[in-house]
CSV table of N, CA, C and O in Angstrom, one decimal:
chain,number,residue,atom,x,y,z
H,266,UNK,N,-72.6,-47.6,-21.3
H,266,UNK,CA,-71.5,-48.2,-20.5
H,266,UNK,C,-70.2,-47.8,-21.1
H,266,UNK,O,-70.0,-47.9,-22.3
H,267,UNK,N,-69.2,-47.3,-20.2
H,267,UNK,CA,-68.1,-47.1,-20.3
H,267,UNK,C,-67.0,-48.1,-20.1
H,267,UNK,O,-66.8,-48.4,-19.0
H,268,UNK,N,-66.3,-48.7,-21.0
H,268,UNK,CA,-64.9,-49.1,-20.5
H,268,UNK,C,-63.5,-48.6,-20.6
H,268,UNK,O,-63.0,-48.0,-21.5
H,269,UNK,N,-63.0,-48.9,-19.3
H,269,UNK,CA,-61.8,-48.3,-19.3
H,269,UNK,C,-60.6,-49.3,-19.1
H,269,UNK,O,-60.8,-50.4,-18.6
H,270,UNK,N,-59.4,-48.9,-19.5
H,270,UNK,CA,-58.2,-49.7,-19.7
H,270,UNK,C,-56.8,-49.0,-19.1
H,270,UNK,O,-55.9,-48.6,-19.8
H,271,UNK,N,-56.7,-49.1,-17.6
H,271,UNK,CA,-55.4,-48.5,-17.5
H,271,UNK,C,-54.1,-48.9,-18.0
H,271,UNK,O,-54.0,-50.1,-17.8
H,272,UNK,N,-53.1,-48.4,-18.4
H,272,UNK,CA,-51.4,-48.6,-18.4
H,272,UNK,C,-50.3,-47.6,-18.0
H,272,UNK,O,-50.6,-46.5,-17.7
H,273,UNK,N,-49.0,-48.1,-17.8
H,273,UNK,CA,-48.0,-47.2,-17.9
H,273,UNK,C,-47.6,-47.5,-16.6
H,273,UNK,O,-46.4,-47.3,-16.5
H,274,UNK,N,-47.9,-47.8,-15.6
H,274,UNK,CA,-47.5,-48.2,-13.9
H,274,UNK,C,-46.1,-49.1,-14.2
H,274,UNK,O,-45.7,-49.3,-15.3
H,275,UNK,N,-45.6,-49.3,-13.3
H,275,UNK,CA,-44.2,-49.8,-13.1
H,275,UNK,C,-43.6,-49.4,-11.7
H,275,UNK,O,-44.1,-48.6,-10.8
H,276,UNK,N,-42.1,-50.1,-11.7
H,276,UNK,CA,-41.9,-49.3,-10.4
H,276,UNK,C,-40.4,-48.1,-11.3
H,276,UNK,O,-39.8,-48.1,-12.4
H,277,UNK,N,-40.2,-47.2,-10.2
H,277,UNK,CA,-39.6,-45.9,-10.1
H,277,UNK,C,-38.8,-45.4,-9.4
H,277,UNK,O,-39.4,-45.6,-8.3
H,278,UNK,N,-37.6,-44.8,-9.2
H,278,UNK,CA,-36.9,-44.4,-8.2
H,278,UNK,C,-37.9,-42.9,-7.3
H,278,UNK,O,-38.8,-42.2,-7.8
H,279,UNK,N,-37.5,-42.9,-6.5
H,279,UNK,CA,-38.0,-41.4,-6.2
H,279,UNK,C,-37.2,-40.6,-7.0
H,279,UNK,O,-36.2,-40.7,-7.6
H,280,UNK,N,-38.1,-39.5,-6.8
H,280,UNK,CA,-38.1,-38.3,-7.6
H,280,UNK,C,-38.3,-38.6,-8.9
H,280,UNK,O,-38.0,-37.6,-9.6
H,281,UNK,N,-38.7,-39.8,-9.8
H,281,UNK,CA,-38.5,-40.0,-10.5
H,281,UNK,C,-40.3,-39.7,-11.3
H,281,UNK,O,-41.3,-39.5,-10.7
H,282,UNK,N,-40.1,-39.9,-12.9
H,282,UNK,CA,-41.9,-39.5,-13.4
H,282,UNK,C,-42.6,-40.9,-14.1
H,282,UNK,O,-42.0,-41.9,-14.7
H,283,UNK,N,-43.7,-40.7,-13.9
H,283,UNK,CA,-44.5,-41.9,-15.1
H,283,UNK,C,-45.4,-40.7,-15.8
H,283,UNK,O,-45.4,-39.5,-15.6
H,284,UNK,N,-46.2,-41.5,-16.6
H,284,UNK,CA,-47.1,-41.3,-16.8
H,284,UNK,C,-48.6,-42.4,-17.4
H,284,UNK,O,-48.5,-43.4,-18.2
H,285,UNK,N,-49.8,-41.9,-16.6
H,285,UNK,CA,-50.3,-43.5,-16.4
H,285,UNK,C,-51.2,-42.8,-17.8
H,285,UNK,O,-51.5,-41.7,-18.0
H,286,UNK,N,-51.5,-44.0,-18.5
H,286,UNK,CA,-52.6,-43.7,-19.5
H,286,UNK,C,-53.8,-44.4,-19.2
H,286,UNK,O,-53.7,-45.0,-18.1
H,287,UNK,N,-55.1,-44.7,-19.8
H,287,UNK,CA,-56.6,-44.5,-19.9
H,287,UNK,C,-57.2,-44.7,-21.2
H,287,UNK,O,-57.4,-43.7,-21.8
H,288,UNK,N,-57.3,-45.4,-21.4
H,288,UNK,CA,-57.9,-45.9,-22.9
H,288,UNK,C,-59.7,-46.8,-22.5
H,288,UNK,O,-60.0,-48.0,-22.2
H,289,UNK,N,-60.5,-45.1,-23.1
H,289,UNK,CA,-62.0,-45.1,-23.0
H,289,UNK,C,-62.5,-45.9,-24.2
H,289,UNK,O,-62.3,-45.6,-25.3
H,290,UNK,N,-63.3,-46.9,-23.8
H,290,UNK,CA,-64.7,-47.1,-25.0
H,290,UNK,C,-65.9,-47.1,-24.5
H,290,UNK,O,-66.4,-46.9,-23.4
H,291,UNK,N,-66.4,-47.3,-25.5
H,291,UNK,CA,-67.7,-47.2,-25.3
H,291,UNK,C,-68.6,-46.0,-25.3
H,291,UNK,O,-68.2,-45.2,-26.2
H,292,UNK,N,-69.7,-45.6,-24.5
H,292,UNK,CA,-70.7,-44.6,-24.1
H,292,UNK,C,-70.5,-43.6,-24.0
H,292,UNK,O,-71.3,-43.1,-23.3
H,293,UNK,N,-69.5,-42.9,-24.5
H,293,UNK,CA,-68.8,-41.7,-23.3
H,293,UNK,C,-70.4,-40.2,-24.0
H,293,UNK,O,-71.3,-40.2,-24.8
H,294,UNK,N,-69.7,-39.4,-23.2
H,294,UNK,CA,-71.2,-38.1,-23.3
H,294,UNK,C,-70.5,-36.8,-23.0
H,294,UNK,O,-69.3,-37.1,-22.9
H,295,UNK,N,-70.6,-35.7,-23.0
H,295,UNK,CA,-70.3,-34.4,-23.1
H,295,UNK,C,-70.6,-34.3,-21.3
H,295,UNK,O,-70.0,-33.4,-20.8
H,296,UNK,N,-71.2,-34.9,-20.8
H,296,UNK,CA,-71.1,-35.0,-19.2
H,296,UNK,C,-70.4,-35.5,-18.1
H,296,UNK,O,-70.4,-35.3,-16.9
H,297,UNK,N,-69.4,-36.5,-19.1
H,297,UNK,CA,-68.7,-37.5,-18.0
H,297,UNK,C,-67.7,-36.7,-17.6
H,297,UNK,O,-67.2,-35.7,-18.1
H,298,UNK,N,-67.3,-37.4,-16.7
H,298,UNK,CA,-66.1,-36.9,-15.9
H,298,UNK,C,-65.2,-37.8,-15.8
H,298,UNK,O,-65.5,-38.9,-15.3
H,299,UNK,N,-64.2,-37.8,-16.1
H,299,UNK,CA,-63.2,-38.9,-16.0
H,299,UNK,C,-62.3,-38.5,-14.9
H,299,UNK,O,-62.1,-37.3,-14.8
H,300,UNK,N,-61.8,-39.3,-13.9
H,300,UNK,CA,-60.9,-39.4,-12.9
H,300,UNK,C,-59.8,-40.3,-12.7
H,300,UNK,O,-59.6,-41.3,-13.5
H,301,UNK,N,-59.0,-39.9,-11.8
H,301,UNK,CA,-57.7,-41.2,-11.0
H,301,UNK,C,-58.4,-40.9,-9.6
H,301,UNK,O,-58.6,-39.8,-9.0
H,302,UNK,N,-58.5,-42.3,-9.3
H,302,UNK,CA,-57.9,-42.6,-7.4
H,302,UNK,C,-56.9,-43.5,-8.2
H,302,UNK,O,-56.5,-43.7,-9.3
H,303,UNK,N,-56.5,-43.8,-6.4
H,303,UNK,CA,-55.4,-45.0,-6.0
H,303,UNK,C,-55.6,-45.3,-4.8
H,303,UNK,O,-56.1,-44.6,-3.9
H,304,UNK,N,-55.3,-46.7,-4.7
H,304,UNK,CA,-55.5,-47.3,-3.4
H,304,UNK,C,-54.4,-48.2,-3.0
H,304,UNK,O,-54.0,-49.2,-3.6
H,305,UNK,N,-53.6,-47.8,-1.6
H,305,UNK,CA,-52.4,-48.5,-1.2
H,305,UNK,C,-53.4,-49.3,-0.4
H,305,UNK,O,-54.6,-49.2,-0.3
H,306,UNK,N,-52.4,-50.1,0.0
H,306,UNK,CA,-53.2,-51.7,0.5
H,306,UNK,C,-53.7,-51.3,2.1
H,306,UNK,O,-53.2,-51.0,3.2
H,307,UNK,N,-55.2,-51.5,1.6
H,307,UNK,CA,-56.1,-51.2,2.7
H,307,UNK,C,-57.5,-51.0,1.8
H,307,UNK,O,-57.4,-51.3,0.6
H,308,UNK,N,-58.6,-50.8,2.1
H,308,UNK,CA,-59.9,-50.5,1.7
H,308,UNK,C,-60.2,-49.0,1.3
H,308,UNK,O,-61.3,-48.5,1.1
H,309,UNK,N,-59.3,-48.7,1.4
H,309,UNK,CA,-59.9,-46.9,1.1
H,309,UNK,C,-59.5,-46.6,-0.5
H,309,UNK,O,-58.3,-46.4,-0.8
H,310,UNK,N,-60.1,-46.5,-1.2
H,310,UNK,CA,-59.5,-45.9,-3.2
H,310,UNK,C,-60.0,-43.9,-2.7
H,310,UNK,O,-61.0,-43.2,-2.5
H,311,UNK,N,-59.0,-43.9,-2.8
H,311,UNK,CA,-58.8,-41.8,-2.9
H,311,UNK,C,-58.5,-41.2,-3.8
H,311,UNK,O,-57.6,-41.5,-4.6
H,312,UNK,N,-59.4,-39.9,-4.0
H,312,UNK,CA,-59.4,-39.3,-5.0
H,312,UNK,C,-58.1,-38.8,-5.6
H,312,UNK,O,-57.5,-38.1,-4.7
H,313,UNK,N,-57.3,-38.8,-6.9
H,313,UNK,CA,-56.5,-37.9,-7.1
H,313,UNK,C,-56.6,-37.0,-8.4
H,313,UNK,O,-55.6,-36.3,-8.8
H,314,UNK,N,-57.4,-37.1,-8.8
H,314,UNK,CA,-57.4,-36.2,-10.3
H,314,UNK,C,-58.5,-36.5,-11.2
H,314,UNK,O,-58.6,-37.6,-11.8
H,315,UNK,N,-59.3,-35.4,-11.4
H,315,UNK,CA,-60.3,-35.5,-12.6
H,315,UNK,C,-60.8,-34.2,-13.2
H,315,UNK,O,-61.0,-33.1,-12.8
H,316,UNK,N,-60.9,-34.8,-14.7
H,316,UNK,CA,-61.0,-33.8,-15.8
H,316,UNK,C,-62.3,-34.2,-16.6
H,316,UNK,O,-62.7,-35.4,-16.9
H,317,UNK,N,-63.1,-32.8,-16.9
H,317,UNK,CA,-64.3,-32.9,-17.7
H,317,UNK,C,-64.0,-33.9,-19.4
H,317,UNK,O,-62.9,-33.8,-20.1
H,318,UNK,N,-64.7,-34.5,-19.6
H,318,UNK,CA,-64.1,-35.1,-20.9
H,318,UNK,C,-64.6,-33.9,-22.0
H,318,UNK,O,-63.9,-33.8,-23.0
H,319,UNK,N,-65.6,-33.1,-22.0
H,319,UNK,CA,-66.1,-32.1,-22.6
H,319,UNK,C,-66.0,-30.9,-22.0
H,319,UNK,O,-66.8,-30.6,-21.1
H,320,UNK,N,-64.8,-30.1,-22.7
H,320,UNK,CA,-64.4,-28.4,-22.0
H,320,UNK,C,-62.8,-28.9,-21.3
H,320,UNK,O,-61.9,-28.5,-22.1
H,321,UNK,N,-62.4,-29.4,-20.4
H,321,UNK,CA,-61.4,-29.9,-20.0
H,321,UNK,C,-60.7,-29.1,-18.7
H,321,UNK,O,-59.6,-28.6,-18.7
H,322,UNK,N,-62.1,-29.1,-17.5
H,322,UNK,CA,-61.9,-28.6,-16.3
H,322,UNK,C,-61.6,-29.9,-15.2
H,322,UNK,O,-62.1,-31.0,-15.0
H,323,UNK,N,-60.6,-28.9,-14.8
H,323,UNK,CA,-59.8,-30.3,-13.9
H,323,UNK,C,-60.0,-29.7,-12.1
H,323,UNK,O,-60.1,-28.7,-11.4
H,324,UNK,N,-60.1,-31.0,-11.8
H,324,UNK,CA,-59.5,-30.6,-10.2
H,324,UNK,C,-58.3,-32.0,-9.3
H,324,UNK,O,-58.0,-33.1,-9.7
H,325,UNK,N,-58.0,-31.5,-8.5
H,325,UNK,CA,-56.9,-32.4,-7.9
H,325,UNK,C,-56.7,-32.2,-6.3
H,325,UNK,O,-56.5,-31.3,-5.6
H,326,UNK,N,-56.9,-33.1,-6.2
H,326,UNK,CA,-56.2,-33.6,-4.3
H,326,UNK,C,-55.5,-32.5,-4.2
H,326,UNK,O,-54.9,-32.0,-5.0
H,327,UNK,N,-55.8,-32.1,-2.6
H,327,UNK,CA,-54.8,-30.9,-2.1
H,327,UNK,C,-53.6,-31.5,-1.9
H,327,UNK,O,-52.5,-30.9,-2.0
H,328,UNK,N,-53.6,-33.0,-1.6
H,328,UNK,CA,-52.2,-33.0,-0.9
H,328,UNK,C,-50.9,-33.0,-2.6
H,328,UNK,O,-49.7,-32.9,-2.4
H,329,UNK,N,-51.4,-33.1,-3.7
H,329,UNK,CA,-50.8,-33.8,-4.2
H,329,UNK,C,-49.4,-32.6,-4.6
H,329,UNK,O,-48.3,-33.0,-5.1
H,330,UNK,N,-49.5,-31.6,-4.3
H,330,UNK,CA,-48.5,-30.3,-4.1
H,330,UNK,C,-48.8,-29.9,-6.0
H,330,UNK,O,-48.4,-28.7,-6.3
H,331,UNK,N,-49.0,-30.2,-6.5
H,331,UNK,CA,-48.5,-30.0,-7.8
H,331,UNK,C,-47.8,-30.9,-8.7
H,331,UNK,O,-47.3,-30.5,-9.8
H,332,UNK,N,-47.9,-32.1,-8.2
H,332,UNK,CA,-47.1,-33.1,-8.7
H,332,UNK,C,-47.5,-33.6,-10.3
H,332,UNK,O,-46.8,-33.9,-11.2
H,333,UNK,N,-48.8,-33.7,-10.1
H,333,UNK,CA,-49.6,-34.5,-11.1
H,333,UNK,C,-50.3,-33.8,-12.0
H,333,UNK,O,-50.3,-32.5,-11.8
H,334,UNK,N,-50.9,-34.1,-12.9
H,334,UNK,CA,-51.2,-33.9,-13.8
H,334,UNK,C,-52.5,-34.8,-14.8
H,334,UNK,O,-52.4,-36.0,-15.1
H,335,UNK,N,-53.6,-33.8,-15.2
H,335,UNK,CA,-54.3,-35.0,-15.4
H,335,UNK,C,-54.9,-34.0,-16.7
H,335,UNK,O,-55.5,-32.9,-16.6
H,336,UNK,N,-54.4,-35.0,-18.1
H,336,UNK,CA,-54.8,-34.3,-19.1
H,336,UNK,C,-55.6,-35.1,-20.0
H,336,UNK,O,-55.8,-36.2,-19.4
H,337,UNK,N,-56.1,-35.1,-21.1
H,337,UNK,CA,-57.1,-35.9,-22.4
H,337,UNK,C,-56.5,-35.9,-23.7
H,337,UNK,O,-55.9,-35.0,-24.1
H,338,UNK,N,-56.7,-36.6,-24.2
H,338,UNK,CA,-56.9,-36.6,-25.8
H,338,UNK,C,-58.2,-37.3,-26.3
H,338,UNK,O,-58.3,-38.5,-26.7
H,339,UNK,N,-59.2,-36.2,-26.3
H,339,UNK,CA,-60.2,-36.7,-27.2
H,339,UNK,C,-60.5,-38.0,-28.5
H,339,UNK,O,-61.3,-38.9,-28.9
H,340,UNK,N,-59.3,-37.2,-29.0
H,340,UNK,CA,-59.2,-37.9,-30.4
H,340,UNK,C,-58.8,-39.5,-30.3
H,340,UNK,O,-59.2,-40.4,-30.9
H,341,UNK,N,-57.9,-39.4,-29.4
H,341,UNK,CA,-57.4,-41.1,-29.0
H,341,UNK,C,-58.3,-41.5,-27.6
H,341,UNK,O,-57.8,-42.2,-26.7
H,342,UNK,N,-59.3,-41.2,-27.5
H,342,UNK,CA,-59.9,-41.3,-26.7
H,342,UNK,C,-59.5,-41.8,-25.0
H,342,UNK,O,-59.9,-42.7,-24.3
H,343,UNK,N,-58.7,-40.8,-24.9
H,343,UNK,CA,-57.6,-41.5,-24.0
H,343,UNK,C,-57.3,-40.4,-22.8
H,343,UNK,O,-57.1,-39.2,-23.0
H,344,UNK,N,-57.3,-41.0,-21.7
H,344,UNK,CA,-56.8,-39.9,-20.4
H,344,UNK,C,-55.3,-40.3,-19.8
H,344,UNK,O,-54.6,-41.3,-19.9
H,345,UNK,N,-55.0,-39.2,-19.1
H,345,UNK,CA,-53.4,-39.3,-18.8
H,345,UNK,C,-53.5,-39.3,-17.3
H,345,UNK,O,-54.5,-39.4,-16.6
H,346,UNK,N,-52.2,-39.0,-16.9
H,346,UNK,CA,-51.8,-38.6,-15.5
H,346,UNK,C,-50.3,-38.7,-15.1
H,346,UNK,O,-49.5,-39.5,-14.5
H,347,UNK,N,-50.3,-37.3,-15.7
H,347,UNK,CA,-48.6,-37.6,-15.9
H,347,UNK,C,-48.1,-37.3,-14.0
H,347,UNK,O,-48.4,-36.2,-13.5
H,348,UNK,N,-47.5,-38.2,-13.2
H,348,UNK,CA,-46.6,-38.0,-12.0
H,348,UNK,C,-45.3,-37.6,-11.8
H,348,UNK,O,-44.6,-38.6,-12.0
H,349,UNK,N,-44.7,-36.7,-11.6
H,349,UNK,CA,-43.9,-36.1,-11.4
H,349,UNK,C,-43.3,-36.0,-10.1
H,349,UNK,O,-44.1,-36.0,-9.2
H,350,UNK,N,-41.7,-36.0,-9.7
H,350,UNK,CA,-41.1,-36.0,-8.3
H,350,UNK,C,-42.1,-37.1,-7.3
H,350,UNK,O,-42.7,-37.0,-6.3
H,351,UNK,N,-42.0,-38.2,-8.2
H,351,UNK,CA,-42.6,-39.2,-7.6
H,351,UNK,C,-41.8,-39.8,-5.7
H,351,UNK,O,-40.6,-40.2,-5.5
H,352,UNK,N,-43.0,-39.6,-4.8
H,352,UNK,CA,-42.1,-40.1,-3.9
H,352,UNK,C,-42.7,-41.8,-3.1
H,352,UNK,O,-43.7,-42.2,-3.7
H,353,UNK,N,-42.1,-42.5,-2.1
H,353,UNK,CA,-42.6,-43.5,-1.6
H,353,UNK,C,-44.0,-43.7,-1.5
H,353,UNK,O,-44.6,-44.7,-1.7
H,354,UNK,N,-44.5,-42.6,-1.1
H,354,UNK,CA,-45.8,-42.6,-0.6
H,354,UNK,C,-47.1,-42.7,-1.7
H,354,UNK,O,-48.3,-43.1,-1.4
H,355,UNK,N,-46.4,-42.2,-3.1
H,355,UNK,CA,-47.2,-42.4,-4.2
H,355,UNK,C,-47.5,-43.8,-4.8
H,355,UNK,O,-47.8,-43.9,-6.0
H,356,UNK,N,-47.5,-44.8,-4.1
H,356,UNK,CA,-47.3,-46.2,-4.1
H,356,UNK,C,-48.6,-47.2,-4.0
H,356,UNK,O,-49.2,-47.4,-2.9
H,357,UNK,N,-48.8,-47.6,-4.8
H,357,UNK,CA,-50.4,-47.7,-4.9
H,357,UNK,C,-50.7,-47.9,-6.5
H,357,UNK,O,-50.1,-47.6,-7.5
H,358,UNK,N,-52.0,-48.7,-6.2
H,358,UNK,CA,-52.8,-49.2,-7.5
H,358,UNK,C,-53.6,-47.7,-8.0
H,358,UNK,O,-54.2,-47.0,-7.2
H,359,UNK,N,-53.5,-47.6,-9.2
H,359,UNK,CA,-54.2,-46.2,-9.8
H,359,UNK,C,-55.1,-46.9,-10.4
H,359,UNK,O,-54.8,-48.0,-11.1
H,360,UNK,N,-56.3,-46.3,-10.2
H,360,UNK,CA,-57.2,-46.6,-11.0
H,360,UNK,C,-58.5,-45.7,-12.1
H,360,UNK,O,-59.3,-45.0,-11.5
H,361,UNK,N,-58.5,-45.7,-13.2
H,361,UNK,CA,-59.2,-44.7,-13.9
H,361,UNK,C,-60.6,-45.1,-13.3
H,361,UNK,O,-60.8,-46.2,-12.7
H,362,UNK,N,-61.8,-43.9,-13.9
H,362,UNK,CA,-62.9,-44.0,-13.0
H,362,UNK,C,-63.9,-43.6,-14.1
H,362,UNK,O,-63.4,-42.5,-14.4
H,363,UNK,N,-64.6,-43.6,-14.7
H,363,UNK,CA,-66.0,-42.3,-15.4
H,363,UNK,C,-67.4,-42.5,-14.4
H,363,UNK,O,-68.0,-43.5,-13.8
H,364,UNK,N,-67.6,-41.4,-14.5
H,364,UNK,CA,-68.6,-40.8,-13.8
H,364,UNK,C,-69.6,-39.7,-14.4
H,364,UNK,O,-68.9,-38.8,-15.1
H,365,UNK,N,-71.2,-39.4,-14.3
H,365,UNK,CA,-71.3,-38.1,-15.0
H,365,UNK,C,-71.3,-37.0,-14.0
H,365,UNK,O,-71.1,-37.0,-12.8
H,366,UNK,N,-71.4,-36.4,-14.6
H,366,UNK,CA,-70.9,-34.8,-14.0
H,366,UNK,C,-72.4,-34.1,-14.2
H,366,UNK,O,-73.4,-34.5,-14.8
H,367,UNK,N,-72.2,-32.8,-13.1
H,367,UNK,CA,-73.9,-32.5,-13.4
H,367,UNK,C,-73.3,-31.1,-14.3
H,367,UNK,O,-72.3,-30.4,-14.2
H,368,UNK,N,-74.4,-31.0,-15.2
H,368,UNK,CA,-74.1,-30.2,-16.4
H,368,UNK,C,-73.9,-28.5,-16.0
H,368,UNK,O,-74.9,-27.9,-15.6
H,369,UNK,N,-72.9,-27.8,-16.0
H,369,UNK,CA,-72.8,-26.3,-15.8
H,369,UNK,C,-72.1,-26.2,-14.1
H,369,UNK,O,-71.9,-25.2,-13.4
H,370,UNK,N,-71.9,-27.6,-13.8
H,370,UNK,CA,-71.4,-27.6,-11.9
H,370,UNK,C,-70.0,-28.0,-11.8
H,370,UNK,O,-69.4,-28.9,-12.4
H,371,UNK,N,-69.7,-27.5,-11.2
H,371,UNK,CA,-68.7,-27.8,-10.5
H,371,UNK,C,-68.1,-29.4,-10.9
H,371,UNK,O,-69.0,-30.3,-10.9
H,372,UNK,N,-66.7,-29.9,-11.2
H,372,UNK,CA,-66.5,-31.1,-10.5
H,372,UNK,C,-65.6,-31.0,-9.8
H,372,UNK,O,-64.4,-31.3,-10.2
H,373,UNK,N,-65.9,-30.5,-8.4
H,373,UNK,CA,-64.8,-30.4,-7.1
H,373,UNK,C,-65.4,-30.9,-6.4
H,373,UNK,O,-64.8,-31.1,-5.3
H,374,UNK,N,-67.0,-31.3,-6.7
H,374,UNK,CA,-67.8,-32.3,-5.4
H,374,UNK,C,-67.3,-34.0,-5.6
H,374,UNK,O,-67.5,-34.8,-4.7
H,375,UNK,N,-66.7,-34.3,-6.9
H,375,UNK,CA,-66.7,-35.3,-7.4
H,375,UNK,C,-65.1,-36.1,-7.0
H,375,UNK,O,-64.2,-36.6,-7.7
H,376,UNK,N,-65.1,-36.0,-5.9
H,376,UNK,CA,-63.9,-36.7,-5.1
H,376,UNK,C,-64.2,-38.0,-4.3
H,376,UNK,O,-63.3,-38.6,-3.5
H,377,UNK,N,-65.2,-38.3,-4.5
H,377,UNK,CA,-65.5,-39.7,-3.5
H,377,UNK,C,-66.5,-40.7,-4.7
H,377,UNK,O,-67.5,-40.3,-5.3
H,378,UNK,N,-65.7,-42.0,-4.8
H,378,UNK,CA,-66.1,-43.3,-5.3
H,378,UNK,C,-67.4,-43.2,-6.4
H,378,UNK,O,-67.8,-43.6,-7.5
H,379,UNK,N,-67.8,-42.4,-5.2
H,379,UNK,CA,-70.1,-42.8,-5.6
H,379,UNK,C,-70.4,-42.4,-6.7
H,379,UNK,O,-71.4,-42.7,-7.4
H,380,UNK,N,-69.3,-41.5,-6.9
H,380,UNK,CA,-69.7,-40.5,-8.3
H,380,UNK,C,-69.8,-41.4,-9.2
H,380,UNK,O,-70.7,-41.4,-10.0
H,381,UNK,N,-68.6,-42.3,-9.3
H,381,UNK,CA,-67.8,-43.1,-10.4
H,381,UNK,C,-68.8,-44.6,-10.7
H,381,UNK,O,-69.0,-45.5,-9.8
H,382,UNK,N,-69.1,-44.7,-11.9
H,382,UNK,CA,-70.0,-45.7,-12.0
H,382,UNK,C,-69.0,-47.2,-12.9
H,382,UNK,O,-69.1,-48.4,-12.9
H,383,UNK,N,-68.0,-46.3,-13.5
H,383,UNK,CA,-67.1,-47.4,-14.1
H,383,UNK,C,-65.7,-47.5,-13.5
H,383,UNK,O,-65.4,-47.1,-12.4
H,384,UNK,N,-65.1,-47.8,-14.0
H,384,UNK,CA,-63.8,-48.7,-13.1
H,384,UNK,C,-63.0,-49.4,-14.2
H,384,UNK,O,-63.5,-50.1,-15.1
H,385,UNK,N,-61.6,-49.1,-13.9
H,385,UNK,CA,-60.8,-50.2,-14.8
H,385,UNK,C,-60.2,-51.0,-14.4
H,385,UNK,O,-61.0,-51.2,-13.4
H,386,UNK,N,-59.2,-51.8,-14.3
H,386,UNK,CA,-58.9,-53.2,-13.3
H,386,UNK,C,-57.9,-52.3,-12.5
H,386,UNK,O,-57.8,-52.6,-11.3
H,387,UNK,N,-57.1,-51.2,-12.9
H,387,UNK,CA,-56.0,-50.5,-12.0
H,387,UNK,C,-54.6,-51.2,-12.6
H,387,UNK,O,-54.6,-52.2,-13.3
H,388,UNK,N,-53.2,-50.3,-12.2
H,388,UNK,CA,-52.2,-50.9,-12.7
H,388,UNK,C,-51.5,-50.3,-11.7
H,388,UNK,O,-52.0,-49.5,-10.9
H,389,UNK,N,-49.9,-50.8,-11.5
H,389,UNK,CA,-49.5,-50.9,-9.6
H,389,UNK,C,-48.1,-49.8,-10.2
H,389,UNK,O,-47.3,-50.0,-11.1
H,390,UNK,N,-48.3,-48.7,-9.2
H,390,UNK,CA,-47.2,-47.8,-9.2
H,390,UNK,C,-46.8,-48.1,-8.1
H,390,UNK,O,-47.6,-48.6,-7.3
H,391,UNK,N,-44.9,-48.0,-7.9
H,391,UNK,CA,-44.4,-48.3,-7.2
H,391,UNK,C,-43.0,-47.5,-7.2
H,391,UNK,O,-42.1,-47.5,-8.0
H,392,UNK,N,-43.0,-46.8,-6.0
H,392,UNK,CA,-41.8,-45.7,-6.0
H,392,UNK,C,-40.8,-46.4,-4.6
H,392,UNK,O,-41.1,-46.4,-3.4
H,393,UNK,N,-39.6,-46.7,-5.2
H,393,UNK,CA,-38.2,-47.1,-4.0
H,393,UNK,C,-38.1,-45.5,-3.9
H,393,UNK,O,-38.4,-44.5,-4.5
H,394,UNK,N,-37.3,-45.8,-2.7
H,394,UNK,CA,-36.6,-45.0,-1.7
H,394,UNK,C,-34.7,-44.9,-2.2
H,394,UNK,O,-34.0,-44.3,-1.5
């Protein structure tokens, strides 16, 4: 079992940066995959960024232009997501995710929920206009 612990959310002017942190315990494996969704108020949590915790292959939402950023520190056992030219629409609860990964594949299939077996409570980004 994995636990996760998001921080660093607040609110932001536009164009302005955070960066959300991720602080892993527990189980972790040379398989997992760690991620960000976010969910603005509604039922849908969407994919925005995940990185192998072992090797450190990433992938990212098309829409996100380049904005984001989703890096690790092993050692601190800890995942990032640094946001950049933050605009209104980036507004929403982030939430870190672990999931395993299938060994030697791809994680570009790993953009929807099902994958993700753990969950952290989420922390509330909020970008003015």
């Amino acid at each position: 079992q994995v636990q996760l612990v998001e921080s660093g959310g607040g609110l932001m002017q536009t164009g302005g940066s955070l960066r959300l942190s991720c602080a892993v315990s527990g189980r972790t494996s040379s398989n997992h995959v760690m991620a960000w969704f976010r969910q603005a108020p509604g039922p849908e949590r969407v994919f925005v960024a995940a990185i192998r915790w072992s090797g450190g292959s990433t992938h990212y939402a098309d829409s996100l232009d380049g904005r984001f950023t989703i890096s690790k520190d092993n050692a601190k056992n800890t995942v990032y997501l640094q946001m950049d030219s933050l605009k209104p629409d980036d507004t929403a609860v982030y939430y870190c995710a672990a999931g395993m990964g299938i060994p030697f594949d791809t994680i570009t299939r790993m953009t929807t929920t099902r994958w993700y077996a753990n969950w952290g409570q989420g922390t509330q980004v909020t970008v003015s206009s």
